[in-house]
PDB file of N, CA, C and O in Angstrom, chain B, residues numbered from 101:
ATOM      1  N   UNK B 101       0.845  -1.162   0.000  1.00  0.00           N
ATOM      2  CA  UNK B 101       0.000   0.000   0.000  1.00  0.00           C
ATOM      3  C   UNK B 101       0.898   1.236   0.000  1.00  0.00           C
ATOM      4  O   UNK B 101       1.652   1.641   0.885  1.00  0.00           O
ATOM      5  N   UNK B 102       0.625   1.751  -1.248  1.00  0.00           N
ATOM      6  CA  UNK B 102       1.511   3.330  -1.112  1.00  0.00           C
ATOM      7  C   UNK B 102       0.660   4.403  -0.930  1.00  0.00           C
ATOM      8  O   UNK B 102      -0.422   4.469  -1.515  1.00  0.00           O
ATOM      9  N   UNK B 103       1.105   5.344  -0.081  1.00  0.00           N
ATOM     10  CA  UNK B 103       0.265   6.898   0.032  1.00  0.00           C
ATOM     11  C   UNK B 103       1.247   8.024  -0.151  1.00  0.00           C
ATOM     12  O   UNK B 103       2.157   8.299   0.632  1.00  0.00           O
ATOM     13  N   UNK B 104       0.964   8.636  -1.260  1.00  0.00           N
ATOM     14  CA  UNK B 104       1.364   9.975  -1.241  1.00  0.00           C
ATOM     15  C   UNK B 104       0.805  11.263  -0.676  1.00  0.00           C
ATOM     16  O   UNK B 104      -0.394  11.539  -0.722  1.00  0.00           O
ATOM     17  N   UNK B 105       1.985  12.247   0.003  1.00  0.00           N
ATOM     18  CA  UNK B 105       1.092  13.217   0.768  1.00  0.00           C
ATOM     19  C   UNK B 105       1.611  14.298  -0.271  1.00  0.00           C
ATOM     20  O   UNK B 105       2.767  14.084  -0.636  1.00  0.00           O
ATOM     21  N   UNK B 106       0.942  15.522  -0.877  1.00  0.00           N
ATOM     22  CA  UNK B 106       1.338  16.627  -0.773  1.00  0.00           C
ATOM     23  C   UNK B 106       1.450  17.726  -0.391  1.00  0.00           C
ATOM     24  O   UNK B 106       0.438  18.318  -0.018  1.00  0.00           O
ATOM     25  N   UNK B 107       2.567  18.290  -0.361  1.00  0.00           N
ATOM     26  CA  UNK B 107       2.238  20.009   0.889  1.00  0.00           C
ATOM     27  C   UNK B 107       2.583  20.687  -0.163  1.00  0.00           C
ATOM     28  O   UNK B 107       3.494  20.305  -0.897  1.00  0.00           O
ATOM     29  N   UNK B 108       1.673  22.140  -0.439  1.00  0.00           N
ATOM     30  CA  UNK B 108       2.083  23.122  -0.970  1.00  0.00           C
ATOM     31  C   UNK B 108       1.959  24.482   0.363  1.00  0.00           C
ATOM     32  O   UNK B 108       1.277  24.450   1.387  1.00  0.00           O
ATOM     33  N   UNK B 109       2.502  25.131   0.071  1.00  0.00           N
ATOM     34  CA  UNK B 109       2.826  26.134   0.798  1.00  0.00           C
ATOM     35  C   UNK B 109       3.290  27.511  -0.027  1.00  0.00           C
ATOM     36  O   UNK B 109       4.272  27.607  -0.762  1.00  0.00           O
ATOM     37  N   UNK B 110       2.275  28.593   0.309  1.00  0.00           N
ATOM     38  CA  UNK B 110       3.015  29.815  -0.322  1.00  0.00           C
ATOM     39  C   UNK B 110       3.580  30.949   0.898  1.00  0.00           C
ATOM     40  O   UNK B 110       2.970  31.453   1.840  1.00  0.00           O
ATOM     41  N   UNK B 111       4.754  31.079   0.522  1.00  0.00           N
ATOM     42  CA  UNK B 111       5.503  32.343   1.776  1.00  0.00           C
ATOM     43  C   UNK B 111       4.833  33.305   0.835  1.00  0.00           C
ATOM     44  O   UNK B 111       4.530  33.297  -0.358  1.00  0.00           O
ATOM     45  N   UNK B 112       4.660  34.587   2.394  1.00  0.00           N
ATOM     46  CA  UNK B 112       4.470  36.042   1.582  1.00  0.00           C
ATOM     47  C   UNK B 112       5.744  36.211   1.509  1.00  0.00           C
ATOM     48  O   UNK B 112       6.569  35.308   1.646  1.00  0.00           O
ATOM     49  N   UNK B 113       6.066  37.742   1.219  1.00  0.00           N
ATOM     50  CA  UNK B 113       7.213  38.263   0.874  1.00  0.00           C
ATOM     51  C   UNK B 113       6.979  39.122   1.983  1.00  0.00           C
ATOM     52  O   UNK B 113       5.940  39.651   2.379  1.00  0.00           O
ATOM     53  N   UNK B 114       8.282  39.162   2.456  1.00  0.00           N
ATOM     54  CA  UNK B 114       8.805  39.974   3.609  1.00  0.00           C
ATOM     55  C   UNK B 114       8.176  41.375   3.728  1.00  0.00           C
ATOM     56  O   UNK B 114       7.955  41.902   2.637  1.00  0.00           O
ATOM     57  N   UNK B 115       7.800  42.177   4.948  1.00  0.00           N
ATOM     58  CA  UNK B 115       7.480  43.185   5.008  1.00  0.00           C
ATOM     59  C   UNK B 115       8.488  44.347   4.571  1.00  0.00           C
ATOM     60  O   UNK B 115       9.674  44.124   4.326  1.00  0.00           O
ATOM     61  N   UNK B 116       7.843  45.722   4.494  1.00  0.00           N
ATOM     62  CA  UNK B 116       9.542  46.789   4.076  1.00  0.00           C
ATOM     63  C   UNK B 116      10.361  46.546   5.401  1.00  0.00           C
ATOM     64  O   UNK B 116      11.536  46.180   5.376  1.00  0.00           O
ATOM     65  N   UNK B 117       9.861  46.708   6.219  1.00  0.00           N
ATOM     66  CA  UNK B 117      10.986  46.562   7.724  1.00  0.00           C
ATOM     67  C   UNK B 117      12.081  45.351   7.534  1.00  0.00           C
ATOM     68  O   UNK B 117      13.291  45.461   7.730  1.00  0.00           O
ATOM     69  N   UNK B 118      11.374  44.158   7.105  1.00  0.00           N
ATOM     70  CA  UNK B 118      11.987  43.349   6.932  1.00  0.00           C
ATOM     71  C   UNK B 118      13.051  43.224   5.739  1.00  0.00           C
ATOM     72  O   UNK B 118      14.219  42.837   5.708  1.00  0.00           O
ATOM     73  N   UNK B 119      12.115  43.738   4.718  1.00  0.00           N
ATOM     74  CA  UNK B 119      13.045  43.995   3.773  1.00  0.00           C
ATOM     75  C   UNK B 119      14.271  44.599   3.480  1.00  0.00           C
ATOM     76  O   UNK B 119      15.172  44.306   2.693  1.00  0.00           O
ATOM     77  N   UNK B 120      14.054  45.818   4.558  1.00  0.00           N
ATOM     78  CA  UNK B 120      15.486  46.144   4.888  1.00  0.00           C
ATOM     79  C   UNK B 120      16.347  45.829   5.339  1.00  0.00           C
ATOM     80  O   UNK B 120      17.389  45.970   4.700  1.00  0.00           O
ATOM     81  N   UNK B 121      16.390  45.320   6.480  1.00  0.00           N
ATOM     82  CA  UNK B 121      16.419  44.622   7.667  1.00  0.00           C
ATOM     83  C   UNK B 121      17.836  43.595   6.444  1.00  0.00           C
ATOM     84  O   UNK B 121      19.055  43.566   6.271  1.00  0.00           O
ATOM     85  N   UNK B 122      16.575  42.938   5.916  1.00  0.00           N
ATOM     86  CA  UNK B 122      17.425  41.583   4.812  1.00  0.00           C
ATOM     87  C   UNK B 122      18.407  41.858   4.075  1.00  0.00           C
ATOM     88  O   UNK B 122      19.367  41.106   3.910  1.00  0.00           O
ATOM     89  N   UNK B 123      18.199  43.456   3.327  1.00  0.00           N
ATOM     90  CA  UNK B 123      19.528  44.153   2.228  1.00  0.00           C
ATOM     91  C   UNK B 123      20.485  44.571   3.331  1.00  0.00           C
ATOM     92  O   UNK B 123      21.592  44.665   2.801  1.00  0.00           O
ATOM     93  N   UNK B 124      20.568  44.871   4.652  1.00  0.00           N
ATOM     94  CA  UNK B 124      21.541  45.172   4.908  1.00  0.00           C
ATOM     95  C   UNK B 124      22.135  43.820   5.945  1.00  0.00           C
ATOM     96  O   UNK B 124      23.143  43.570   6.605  1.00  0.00           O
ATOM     97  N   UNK B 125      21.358  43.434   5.747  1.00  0.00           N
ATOM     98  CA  UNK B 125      22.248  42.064   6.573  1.00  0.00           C
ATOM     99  C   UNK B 125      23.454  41.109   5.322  1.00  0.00           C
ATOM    100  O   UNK B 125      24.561  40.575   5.395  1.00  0.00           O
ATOM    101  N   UNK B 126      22.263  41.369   4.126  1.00  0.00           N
ATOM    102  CA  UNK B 126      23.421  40.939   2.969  1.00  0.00           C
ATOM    103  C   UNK B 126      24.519  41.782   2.540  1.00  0.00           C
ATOM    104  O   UNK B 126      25.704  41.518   2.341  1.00  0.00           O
ATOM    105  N   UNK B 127      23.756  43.015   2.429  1.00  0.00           N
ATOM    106  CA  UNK B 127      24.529  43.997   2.671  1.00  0.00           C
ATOM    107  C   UNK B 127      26.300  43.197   3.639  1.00  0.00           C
ATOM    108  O   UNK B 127      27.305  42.731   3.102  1.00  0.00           O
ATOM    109  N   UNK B 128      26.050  43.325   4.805  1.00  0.00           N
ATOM    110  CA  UNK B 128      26.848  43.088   5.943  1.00  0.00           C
ATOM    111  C   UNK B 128      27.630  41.572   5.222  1.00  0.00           C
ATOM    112  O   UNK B 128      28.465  41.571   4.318  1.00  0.00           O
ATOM    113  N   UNK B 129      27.339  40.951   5.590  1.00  0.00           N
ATOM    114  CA  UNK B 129      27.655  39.504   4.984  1.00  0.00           C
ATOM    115  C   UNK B 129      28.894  39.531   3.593  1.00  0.00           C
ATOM    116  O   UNK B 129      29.859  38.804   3.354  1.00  0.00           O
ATOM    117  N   UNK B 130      28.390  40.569   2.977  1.00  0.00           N
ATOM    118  CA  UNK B 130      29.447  40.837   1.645  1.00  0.00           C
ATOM    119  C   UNK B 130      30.668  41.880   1.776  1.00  0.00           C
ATOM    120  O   UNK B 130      31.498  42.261   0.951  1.00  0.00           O
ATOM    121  N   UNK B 131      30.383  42.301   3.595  1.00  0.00           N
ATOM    122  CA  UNK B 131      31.787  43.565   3.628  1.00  0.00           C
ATOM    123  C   UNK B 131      31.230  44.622   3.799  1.00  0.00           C
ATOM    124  O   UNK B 131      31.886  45.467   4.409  1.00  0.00           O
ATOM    125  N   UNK B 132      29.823  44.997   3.340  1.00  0.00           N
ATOM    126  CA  UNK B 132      29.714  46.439   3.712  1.00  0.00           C
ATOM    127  C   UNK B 132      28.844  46.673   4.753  1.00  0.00           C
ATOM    128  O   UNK B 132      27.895  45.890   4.807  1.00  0.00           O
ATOM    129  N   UNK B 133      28.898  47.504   5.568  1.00  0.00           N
ATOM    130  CA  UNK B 133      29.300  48.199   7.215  1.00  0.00           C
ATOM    131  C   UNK B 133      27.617  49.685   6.599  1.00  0.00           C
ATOM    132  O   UNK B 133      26.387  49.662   6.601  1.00  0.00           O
ATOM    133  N   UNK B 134      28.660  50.629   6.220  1.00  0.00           N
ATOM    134  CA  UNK B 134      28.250  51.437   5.739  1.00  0.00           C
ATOM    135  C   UNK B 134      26.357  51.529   4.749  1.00  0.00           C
ATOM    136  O   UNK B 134      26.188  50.660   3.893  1.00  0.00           O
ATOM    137  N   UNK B 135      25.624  52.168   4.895  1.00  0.00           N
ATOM    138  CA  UNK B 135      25.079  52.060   4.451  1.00  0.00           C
ATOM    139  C   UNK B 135      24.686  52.545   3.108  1.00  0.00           C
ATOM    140  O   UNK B 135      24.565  53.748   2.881  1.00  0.00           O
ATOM    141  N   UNK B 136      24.459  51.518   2.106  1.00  0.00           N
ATOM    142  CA  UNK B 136      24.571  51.808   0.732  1.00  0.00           C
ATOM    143  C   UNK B 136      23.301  52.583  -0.324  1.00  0.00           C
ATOM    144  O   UNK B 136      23.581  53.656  -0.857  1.00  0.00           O
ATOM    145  N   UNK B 137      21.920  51.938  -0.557  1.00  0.00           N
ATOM    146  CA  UNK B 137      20.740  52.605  -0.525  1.00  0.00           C
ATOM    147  C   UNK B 137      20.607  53.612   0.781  1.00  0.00           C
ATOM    148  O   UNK B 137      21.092  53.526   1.909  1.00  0.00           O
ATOM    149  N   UNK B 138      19.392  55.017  -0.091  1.00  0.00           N
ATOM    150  CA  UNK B 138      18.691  55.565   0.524  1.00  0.00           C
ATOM    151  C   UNK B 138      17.768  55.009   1.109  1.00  0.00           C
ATOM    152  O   UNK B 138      17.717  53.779   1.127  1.00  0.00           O
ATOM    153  N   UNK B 139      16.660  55.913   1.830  1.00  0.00           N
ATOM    154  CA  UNK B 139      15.291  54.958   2.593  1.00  0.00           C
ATOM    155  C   UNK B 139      14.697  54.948   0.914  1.00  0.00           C
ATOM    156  O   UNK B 139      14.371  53.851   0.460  1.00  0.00           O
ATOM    157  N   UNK B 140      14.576  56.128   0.063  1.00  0.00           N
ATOM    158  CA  UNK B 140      13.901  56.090  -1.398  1.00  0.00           C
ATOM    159  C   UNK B 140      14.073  54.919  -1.963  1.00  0.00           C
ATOM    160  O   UNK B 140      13.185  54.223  -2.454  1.00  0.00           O
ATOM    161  N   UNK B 141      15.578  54.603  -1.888  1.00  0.00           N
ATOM    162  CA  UNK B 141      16.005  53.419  -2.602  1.00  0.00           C
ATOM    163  C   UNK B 141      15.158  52.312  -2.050  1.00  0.00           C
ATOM    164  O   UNK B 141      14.223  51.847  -2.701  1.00  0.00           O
ATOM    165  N   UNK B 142      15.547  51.800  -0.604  1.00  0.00           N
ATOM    166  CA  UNK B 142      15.220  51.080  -0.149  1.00  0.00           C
ATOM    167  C   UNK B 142      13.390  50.692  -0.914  1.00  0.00           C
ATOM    168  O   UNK B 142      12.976  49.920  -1.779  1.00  0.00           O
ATOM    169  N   UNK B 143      12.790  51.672  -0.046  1.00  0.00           N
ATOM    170  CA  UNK B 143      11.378  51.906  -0.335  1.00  0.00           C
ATOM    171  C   UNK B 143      10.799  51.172  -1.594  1.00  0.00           C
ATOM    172  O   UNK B 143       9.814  50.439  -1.675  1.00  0.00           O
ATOM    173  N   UNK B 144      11.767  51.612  -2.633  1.00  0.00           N
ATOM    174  CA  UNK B 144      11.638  51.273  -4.155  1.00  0.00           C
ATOM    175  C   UNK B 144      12.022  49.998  -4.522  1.00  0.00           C
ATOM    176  O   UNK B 144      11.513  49.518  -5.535  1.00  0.00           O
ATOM    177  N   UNK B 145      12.819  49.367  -3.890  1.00  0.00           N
ATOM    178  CA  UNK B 145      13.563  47.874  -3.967  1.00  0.00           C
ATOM    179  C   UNK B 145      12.177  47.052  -3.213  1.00  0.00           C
ATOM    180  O   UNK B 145      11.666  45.984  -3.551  1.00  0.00           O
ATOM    181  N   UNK B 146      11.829  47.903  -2.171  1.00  0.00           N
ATOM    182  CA  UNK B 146      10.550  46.585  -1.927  1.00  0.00           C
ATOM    183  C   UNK B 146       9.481  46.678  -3.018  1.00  0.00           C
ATOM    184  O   UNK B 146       9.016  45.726  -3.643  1.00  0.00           O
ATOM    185  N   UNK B 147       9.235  47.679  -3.121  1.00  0.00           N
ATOM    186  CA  UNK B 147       7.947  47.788  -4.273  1.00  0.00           C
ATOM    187  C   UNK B 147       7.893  46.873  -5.478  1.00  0.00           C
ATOM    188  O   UNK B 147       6.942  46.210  -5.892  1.00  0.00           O
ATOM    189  N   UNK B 148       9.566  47.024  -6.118  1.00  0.00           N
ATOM    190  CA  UNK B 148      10.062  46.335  -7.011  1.00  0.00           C
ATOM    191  C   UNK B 148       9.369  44.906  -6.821  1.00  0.00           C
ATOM    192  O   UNK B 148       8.556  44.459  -7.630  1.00  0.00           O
ATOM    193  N   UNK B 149       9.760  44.272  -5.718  1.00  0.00           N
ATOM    194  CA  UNK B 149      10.329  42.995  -5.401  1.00  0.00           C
ATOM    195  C   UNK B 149       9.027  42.391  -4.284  1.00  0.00           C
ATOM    196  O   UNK B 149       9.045  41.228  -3.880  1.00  0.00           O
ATOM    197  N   UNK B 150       8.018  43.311  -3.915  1.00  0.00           N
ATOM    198  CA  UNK B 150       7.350  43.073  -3.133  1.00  0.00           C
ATOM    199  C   UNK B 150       7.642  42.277  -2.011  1.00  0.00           C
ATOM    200  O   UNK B 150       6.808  41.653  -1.355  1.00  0.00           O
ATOM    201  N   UNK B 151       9.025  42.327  -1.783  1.00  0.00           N
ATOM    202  CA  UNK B 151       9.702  41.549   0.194  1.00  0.00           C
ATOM    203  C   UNK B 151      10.227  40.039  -0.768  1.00  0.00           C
ATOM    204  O   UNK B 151      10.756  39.115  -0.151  1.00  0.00           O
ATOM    205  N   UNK B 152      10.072  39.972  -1.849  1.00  0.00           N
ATOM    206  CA  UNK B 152      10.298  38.397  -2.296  1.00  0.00           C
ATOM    207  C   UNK B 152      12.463  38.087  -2.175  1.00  0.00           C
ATOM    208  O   UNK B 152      13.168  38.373  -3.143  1.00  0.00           O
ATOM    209  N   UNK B 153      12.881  37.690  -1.269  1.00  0.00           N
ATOM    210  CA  UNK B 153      14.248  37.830  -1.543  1.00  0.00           C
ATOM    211  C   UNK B 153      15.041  37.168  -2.649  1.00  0.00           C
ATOM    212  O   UNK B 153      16.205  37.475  -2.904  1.00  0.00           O
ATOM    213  N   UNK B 154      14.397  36.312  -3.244  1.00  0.00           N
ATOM    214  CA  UNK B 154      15.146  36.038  -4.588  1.00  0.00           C
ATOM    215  C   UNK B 154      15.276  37.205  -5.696  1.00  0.00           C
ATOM    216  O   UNK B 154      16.266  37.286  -6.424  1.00  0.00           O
ATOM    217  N   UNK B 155      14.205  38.087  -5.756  1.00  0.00           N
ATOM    218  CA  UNK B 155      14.179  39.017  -6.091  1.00  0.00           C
ATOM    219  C   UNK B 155      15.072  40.082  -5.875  1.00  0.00           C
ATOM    220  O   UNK B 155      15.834  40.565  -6.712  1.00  0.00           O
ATOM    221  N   UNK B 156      14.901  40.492  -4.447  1.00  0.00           N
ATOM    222  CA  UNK B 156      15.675  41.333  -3.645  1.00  0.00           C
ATOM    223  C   UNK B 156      17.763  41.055  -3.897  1.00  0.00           C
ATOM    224  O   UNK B 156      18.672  41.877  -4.017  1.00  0.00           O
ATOM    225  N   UNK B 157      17.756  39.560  -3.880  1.00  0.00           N
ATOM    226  CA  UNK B 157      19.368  39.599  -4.111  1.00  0.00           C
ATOM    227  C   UNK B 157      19.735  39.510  -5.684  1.00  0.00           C
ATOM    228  O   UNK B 157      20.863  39.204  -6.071  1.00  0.00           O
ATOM    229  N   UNK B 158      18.567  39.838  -6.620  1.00  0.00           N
ATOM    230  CA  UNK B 158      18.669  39.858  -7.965  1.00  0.00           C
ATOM    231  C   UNK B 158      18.841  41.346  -7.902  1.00  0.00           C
ATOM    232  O   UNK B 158      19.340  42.045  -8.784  1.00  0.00           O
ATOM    233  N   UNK B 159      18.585  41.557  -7.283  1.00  0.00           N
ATOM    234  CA  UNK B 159      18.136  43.494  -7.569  1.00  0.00           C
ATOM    235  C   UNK B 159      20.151  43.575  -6.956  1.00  0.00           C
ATOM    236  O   UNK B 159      21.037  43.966  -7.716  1.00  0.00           O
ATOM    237  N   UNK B 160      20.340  43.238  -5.903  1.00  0.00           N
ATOM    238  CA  UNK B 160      21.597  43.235  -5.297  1.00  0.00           C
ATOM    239  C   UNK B 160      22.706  42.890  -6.002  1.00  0.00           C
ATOM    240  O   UNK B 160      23.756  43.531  -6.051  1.00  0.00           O
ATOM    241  N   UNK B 161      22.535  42.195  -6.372  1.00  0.00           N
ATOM    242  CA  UNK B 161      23.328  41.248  -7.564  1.00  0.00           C
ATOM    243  C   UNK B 161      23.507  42.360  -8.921  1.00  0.00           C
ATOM    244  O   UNK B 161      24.671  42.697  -9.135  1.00  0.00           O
ATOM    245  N   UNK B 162      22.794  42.751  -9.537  1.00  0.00           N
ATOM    246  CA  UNK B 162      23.149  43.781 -10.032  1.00  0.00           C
ATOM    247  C   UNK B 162      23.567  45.189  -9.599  1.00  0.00           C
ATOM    248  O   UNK B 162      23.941  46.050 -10.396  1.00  0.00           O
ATOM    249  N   UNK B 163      23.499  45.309  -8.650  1.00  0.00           N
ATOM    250  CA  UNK B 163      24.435  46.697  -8.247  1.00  0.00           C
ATOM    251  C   UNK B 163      25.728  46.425  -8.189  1.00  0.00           C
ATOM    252  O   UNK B 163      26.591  47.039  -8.815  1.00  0.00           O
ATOM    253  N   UNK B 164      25.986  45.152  -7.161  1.00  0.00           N
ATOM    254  CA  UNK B 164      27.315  44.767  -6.985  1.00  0.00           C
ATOM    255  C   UNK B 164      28.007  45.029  -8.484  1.00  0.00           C
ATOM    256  O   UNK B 164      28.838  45.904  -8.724  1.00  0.00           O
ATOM    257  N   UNK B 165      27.277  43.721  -9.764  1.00  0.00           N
ATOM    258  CA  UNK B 165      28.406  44.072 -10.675  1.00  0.00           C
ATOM    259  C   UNK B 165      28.505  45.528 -11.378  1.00  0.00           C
ATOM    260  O   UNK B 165      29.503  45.936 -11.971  1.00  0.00           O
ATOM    261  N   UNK B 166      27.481  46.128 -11.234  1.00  0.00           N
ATOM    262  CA  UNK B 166      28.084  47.705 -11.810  1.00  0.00           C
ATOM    263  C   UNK B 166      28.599  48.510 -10.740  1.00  0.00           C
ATOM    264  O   UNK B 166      28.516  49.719 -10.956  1.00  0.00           O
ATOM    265  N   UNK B 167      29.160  48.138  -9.535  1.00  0.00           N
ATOM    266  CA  UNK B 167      30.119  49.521  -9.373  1.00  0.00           C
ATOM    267  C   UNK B 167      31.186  48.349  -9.273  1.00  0.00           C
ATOM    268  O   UNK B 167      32.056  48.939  -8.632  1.00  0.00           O
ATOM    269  N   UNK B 168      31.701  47.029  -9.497  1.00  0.00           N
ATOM    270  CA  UNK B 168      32.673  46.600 -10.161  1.00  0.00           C
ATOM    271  C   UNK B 168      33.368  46.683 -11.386  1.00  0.00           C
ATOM    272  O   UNK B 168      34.489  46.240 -11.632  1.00  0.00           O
ATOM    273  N   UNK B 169      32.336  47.499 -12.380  1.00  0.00           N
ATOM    274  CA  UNK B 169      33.041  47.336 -12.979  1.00  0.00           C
ATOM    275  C   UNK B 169      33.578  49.075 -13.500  1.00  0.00           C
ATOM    276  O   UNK B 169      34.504  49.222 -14.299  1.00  0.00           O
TER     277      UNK B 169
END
């Protein structure tokens, strides 16, 4: 006798508090101390991304490589 169970589950996306909270902890994690976005910025990165952090380190992910290069 076999039984399959399935779970689906949807996360919300992080609140702005949180959302910030998350860019500067990655923020931190990669070396920077200092704070890099404005609150505008910030503000605008959640809107973008609605708290979703795959999103959020896509958005990150591209800043990094343009002031590398």
């Amino acid at each position: 006798f076999e039984q399959r169970v399935e779970v689906r589950h949807h996360l919300t996306g992080l609140s702005v508090e949180d959302t910030r909270d998350y860019i500067q902890y990655r923020l931190a994690i990669g070396g920077r101390q200092e704070p890099v976005f404005s609150p505008e910025a910030l503000q605008r990165i959640y809107e973008l991304t609605r708290g979703t952090p795959r999103k959020i380190r896509a958005i990150l992910r591209v800043r990094d490589s343009g002031e590398r290069s």
